[in-house]
mmCIF file of C-alpha atoms in Angstrom:
data_model
loop_
_atom_site.group_PDB
_atom_site.id
_atom_site.type_symbol
_atom_site.label_atom_id
_atom_site.label_comp_id
_atom_site.label_asym_id
_atom_site.label_seq_id
_atom_site.Cartn_x
_atom_site.Cartn_y
_atom_site.Cartn_z
ATOM 1 C CA UNK U 28 -86.549 75.543 62.165
ATOM 2 C CA UNK U 29 -90.199 76.463 61.673
ATOM 3 C CA UNK U 30 -92.103 77.622 64.718
ATOM 4 C CA UNK U 31 -95.661 76.849 65.713
ATOM 5 C CA UNK U 32 -98.060 77.823 62.953
ATOM 6 C CA UNK U 33 -101.776 78.463 63.183
ATOM 7 C CA UNK U 34 -104.445 78.795 60.542
ATOM 8 C CA UNK U 35 -106.387 80.917 59.887
ATOM 9 C CA UNK U 36 -104.938 84.061 61.408
ATOM 10 C CA UNK U 37 -108.372 85.625 61.590
ATOM 11 C CA UNK U 38 -111.900 84.244 61.276
ATOM 12 C CA UNK U 39 -115.210 86.091 61.335
ATOM 13 C CA UNK U 40 -118.333 83.941 61.523
ATOM 14 C CA UNK U 41 -121.991 84.268 62.405
ATOM 15 C CA UNK U 42 -123.416 82.903 65.613
ATOM 16 C CA UNK U 43 -124.451 79.299 65.087
ATOM 17 C CA UNK U 44 -121.851 78.555 62.428
ATOM 18 C CA UNK U 45 -118.957 76.150 62.752
ATOM 19 C CA UNK U 46 -115.286 77.071 62.736
ATOM 20 C CA UNK U 47 -112.222 74.851 62.740
ATOM 21 C CA UNK U 48 -108.851 76.161 63.844
ATOM 22 C CA UNK U 49 -105.644 74.375 62.968
ATOM 23 C CA UNK U 50 -102.295 74.216 64.745
ATOM 24 C CA UNK U 51 -99.041 72.758 63.471
ATOM 25 C CA UNK U 52 -96.580 72.331 66.341
ATOM 26 C CA UNK U 53 -92.819 72.385 66.126
ATOM 27 C CA UNK U 54 -91.635 69.119 64.628
ATOM 28 C CA UNK U 55 -90.797 66.560 67.300
ATOM 29 C CA UNK U 56 -92.746 68.246 70.087
ATOM 30 C CA UNK U 57 -94.940 65.689 71.837
ATOM 31 C CA UNK U 58 -96.833 68.266 73.882
ATOM 32 C CA UNK U 59 -99.462 70.478 72.270
ATOM 33 C CA UNK U 60 -101.609 72.972 74.147
ATOM 34 C CA UNK U 61 -104.576 75.155 73.288
ATOM 35 C CA UNK U 62 -105.241 78.423 75.093
ATOM 36 C CA UNK U 63 -107.743 81.237 74.695
ATOM 37 C CA UNK U 64 -107.601 84.918 75.514
ATOM 38 C CA UNK U 65 -110.895 86.695 75.740
ATOM 39 C CA UNK U 66 -110.679 90.499 75.476
ATOM 40 C CA UNK U 67 -109.504 92.060 78.704
ATOM 41 C CA UNK U 68 -108.794 88.741 80.374
ATOM 42 C CA UNK U 69 -105.742 86.592 80.905
ATOM 43 C CA UNK U 70 -104.690 83.702 78.670
ATOM 44 C CA UNK U 71 -106.558 80.608 79.841
ATOM 45 C CA UNK U 72 -105.699 76.973 79.356
ATOM 46 C CA UNK U 73 -108.088 74.866 77.289
ATOM 47 C CA UNK U 74 -106.402 71.500 76.877
ATOM 48 C CA UNK U 75 -103.161 69.576 76.565
ATOM 49 C CA UNK U 76 -102.251 66.742 74.219
ATOM 50 C CA UNK U 77 -99.350 64.387 74.703
ATOM 51 C CA UNK U 78 -98.866 62.963 71.238
ATOM 52 C CA UNK U 79 -102.392 62.003 70.146
ATOM 53 C CA UNK U 80 -103.832 61.590 73.661
ATOM 54 C CA UNK U 81 -105.679 64.231 75.646
ATOM 55 C CA UNK U 82 -103.679 64.647 78.851
ATOM 56 C CA UNK U 83 -105.865 67.340 80.346
ATOM 57 C CA UNK U 84 -109.002 68.887 78.898
ATOM 58 C CA UNK U 85 -110.227 70.521 82.088
ATOM 59 C CA UNK U 86 -110.200 73.989 80.540
ATOM 60 C CA UNK U 87 -112.569 73.251 77.658
ATOM 61 C CA UNK U 88 -115.600 75.527 78.208
ATOM 62 C CA UNK U 89 -118.333 73.118 77.105
ATOM 63 C CA UNK U 90 -119.175 70.377 74.628
ATOM 64 C CA UNK U 91 -119.369 72.810 71.737
ATOM 65 C CA UNK U 92 -115.579 72.622 71.629
ATOM 66 C CA UNK U 93 -113.873 69.562 70.165
ATOM 67 C CA UNK U 94 -110.125 69.148 69.853
ATOM 68 C CA UNK U 95 -108.301 66.440 67.974
ATOM 69 C CA UNK U 96 -104.694 65.626 67.251
ATOM 70 C CA UNK U 97 -104.528 63.081 64.512
ATOM 71 C CA UNK U 98 -101.427 60.906 64.534
ATOM 72 C CA UNK U 99 -99.817 63.098 67.138
ATOM 73 C CA UNK U 100 -98.933 65.783 64.609
ATOM 74 C CA UNK U 101 -101.178 68.757 63.875
ATOM 75 C CA UNK U 102 -104.243 69.566 65.935
ATOM 76 C CA UNK U 103 -107.644 71.037 65.190
ATOM 77 C CA UNK U 104 -110.050 72.836 67.481
ATOM 78 C CA UNK U 105 -113.641 72.920 66.288
ATOM 79 C CA UNK U 106 -116.318 75.156 67.706
ATOM 80 C CA UNK U 107 -119.837 74.043 66.804
ATOM 81 C CA UNK U 108 -122.123 75.930 67.036
ATOM 82 C CA UNK U 109 -120.242 79.148 67.756
ATOM 83 C CA UNK U 110 -121.649 81.613 70.297
ATOM 84 C CA UNK U 111 -120.853 85.299 70.799
ATOM 85 C CA UNK U 112 -118.827 84.577 73.953
ATOM 86 C CA UNK U 113 -116.459 82.347 71.963
ATOM 87 C CA UNK U 114 -114.849 85.426 70.428
ATOM 88 C CA UNK U 115 -111.217 85.877 71.370
ATOM 89 C CA UNK U 116 -107.716 84.884 70.375
ATOM 90 C CA UNK U 117 -106.954 81.164 70.352
ATOM 91 C CA UNK U 118 -103.321 80.277 70.875
ATOM 92 C CA UNK U 119 -101.613 76.983 70.302
ATOM 93 C CA UNK U 120 -98.308 76.082 71.909
ATOM 94 C CA UNK U 121 -95.994 73.094 71.815
ATOM 95 C CA UNK U 122 -93.117 71.829 73.928
ATOM 96 C CA UNK U 123 -90.692 68.927 73.993
ATOM 97 C CA UNK U 124 -91.497 65.853 76.045
ATOM 98 C CA UNK U 125 -91.447 66.568 79.775
ATOM 99 C CA UNK U 126 -90.925 70.312 79.296
ATOM 100 C CA UNK U 127 -94.232 71.970 80.178
ATOM 101 C CA UNK U 128 -92.214 74.993 81.255
ATOM 102 C CA UNK U 129 -90.782 75.603 77.766
ATOM 103 C CA UNK U 130 -93.804 76.214 75.617
ATOM 104 C CA UNK U 131 -93.462 77.845 72.213
ATOM 105 C CA UNK U 132 -96.521 79.722 71.086
ATOM 106 C CA UNK U 133 -98.024 80.268 67.685
ATOM 107 C CA UNK U 134 -99.254 83.681 66.537
ATOM 108 C CA UNK U 135 -102.852 82.883 67.432
ATOM 109 C CA UNK U 136 -106.150 82.825 65.578
ATOM 110 C CA UNK U 137 -108.405 85.798 66.197
ATOM 111 C CA UNK U 138 -112.004 84.559 66.200
ATOM 112 C CA UNK U 139 -114.887 86.986 65.952
ATOM 113 C CA UNK U 140 -118.422 85.651 66.307
ATOM 114 C CA UNK U 141 -121.122 88.101 65.180
ATOM 115 C CA UNK W 16 -109.251 85.372 94.143
ATOM 116 C CA UNK W 17 -107.176 84.667 91.051
ATOM 117 C CA UNK W 18 -104.374 82.128 91.312
ATOM 118 C CA UNK W 19 -101.947 84.603 89.734
ATOM 119 C CA UNK W 20 -102.167 88.368 90.164
ATOM 120 C CA UNK W 21 -100.326 90.771 87.879
ATOM 121 C CA UNK W 22 -100.757 94.524 87.609
ATOM 122 C CA UNK W 23 -101.836 95.278 84.007
ATOM 123 C CA UNK W 24 -100.180 98.697 84.007
ATOM 124 C CA UNK W 25 -99.458 100.400 81.718
ATOM 125 C CA UNK W 26 -95.941 101.076 82.926
ATOM 126 C CA UNK W 27 -94.061 103.862 81.156
ATOM 127 C CA UNK W 28 -90.321 104.397 81.672
ATOM 128 C CA UNK W 29 -87.542 106.365 79.929
ATOM 129 C CA UNK W 30 -84.945 104.557 77.869
ATOM 130 C CA UNK W 31 -82.136 103.203 80.027
ATOM 131 C CA UNK W 32 -84.261 102.773 83.133
ATOM 132 C CA UNK W 33 -84.399 99.610 85.218
ATOM 133 C CA UNK W 34 -87.827 98.017 84.959
ATOM 134 C CA UNK W 35 -89.363 95.856 87.656
ATOM 135 C CA UNK W 36 -92.326 93.619 86.808
ATOM 136 C CA UNK W 37 -94.012 91.490 89.434
ATOM 137 C CA UNK W 38 -96.568 88.768 90.062
ATOM 138 C CA UNK W 39 -98.007 87.190 93.168
ATOM 139 C CA UNK W 40 -99.597 83.785 93.370
ATOM 140 C CA UNK W 41 -101.569 81.681 95.799
ATOM 141 C CA UNK W 42 -100.907 78.034 94.836
ATOM 142 C CA UNK W 43 -97.829 76.700 96.621
ATOM 143 C CA UNK W 44 -97.739 73.720 94.225
ATOM 144 C CA UNK W 45 -96.268 75.852 91.430
ATOM 145 C CA UNK W 46 -92.696 74.752 90.674
ATOM 146 C CA UNK W 47 -91.795 76.496 87.405
ATOM 147 C CA UNK W 48 -92.114 80.226 86.951
ATOM 148 C CA UNK W 49 -91.955 81.667 83.456
ATOM 149 C CA UNK W 50 -91.858 85.090 81.870
ATOM 150 C CA UNK W 51 -93.213 85.655 78.393
ATOM 151 C CA UNK W 52 -93.014 88.747 76.213
ATOM 152 C CA UNK W 53 -95.814 89.472 73.780
ATOM 153 C CA UNK W 54 -95.747 92.078 71.050
ATOM 154 C CA UNK W 55 -98.985 93.361 69.619
ATOM 155 C CA UNK W 56 -100.791 90.843 67.404
ATOM 156 C CA UNK W 57 -98.130 88.178 68.074
ATOM 157 C CA UNK W 58 -97.997 85.077 70.240
ATOM 158 C CA UNK W 59 -96.218 85.047 73.620
ATOM 159 C CA UNK W 60 -92.467 84.447 73.436
ATOM 160 C CA UNK W 61 -90.722 82.651 76.286
ATOM 161 C CA UNK W 62 -88.050 84.909 77.814
ATOM 162 C CA UNK W 63 -86.872 82.748 80.671
ATOM 163 C CA UNK W 64 -87.994 80.361 83.359
ATOM 164 C CA UNK W 65 -86.926 79.576 86.895
ATOM 165 C CA UNK W 66 -87.346 76.368 88.814
ATOM 166 C CA UNK W 67 -88.363 76.814 92.465
ATOM 167 C CA UNK W 68 -86.790 79.740 94.346
ATOM 168 C CA UNK W 69 -83.790 81.804 93.373
ATOM 169 C CA UNK W 70 -82.470 84.098 90.698
ATOM 170 C CA UNK W 71 -81.696 83.599 87.037
ATOM 171 C CA UNK W 72 -79.962 86.045 84.755
ATOM 172 C CA UNK W 73 -79.938 86.219 80.965
ATOM 173 C CA UNK W 74 -78.359 89.292 79.466
ATOM 174 C CA UNK W 75 -80.317 92.357 80.550
ATOM 175 C CA UNK W 76 -83.047 90.218 82.131
ATOM 176 C CA UNK W 77 -83.107 88.833 85.682
ATOM 177 C CA UNK W 78 -85.875 86.663 87.093
ATOM 178 C CA UNK W 79 -86.383 86.234 90.821
ATOM 179 C CA UNK W 80 -88.636 83.829 92.686
ATOM 180 C CA UNK W 81 -89.434 84.044 96.389
ATOM 181 C CA UNK W 82 -91.596 81.034 97.194
ATOM 182 C CA UNK W 83 -91.903 81.974 100.854
ATOM 183 C CA UNK W 84 -93.692 85.177 99.839
ATOM 184 C CA UNK W 85 -95.276 83.681 96.695
ATOM 185 C CA UNK W 86 -93.794 86.588 94.734
ATOM 186 C CA UNK W 87 -91.901 86.626 91.458
ATOM 187 C CA UNK W 88 -90.146 89.445 89.631
ATOM 188 C CA UNK W 89 -88.585 90.227 86.283
ATOM 189 C CA UNK W 90 -86.007 92.995 86.091
ATOM 190 C CA UNK W 91 -84.955 94.587 82.823
ATOM 191 C CA UNK W 92 -81.738 96.610 82.918
ATOM 192 C CA UNK W 93 -80.901 99.370 80.443
ATOM 193 C CA UNK W 94 -84.397 99.216 78.991
ATOM 194 C CA UNK W 95 -84.750 99.914 75.266
ATOM 195 C CA UNK W 96 -87.713 101.093 73.167
ATOM 196 C CA UNK W 97 -87.705 97.608 71.613
ATOM 197 C CA UNK W 98 -88.587 96.224 75.056
ATOM 198 C CA UNK W 99 -92.002 97.871 74.761
ATOM 199 C CA UNK W 100 -94.441 94.956 74.895
ATOM 200 C CA UNK W 101 -96.750 93.092 77.251
ATOM 201 C CA UNK W 102 -94.958 90.920 79.785
ATOM 202 C CA UNK W 103 -96.781 87.866 81.088
ATOM 203 C CA UNK W 104 -95.858 85.784 84.079
ATOM 204 C CA UNK W 105 -96.888 82.130 84.006
ATOM 205 C CA UNK W 106 -96.598 79.221 86.403
ATOM 206 C CA UNK W 107 -96.969 75.480 86.388
ATOM 207 C CA UNK W 108 -96.496 72.592 88.746
ATOM 208 C CA UNK W 109 -96.899 69.579 86.513
ATOM 209 C CA UNK W 110 -100.451 70.552 85.706
ATOM 210 C CA UNK W 111 -102.005 73.238 83.527
ATOM 211 C CA UNK W 112 -100.099 76.495 83.115
ATOM 212 C CA UNK W 113 -101.666 79.563 84.719
ATOM 213 C CA UNK W 114 -100.980 83.000 83.248
ATOM 214 C CA UNK W 115 -101.094 86.429 84.788
ATOM 215 C CA UNK W 116 -103.034 89.152 83.002
ATOM 216 C CA UNK W 117 -99.842 90.738 81.623
ATOM 217 C CA UNK W 118 -98.234 94.141 82.225
ATOM 218 C CA UNK W 119 -98.010 96.567 79.329
ATOM 219 C CA UNK W 120 -94.604 98.246 79.251
ATOM 220 C CA UNK W 121 -93.710 101.352 77.261
ATOM 221 C CA UNK W 122 -90.071 102.435 77.025
ATOM 222 C CA UNK W 123 -89.767 105.996 75.757
ATOM 223 C CA UNK W 124 -86.778 107.008 73.636
#
């Protein structure tokens, strides 16, 4: 069974540009989460989808971040325009329905904003 | 004050040693307590989770939760060089998951 996949694995962009990160969860997992780890800090929650609906987006830093989950399958996280402080590793995780405690993580996307 | 405190280490032990990793927390609403292992440049991998207080054992790994002290532990018996990684505690209570900063563990052969 395929795990959580993320694309790209690494992205380097200039300040002010737009970047879109993609996450494909494990098939059948209703829950999809986005997290971010900024260098030297702990992994922080960004938002949680249940199927195609945003269950909790309290961790989204500001309105430059937009997350979507079309049809309850894959999800995208767009940063527009990117700022220097957006650099970090963005993780996606998924879990079966009702199992927030059993999250499976993807390998992450390392975003560098210059 | 952070909701979850975890000593970042690094912690260096000889092969075969018993390793003790710990986290403290402040939010009494947490119900599930998880331990993740993360190798360099990889995503976190769920090792085990515990619901409420008590112990849970899985092979060489034992997780303990003491809700009265708001303290959780992960013990690794007969540690191996392949156990060298960052260990993250995480907690949830039906709301967003909160992670500790992670402890870097080195097991020397």
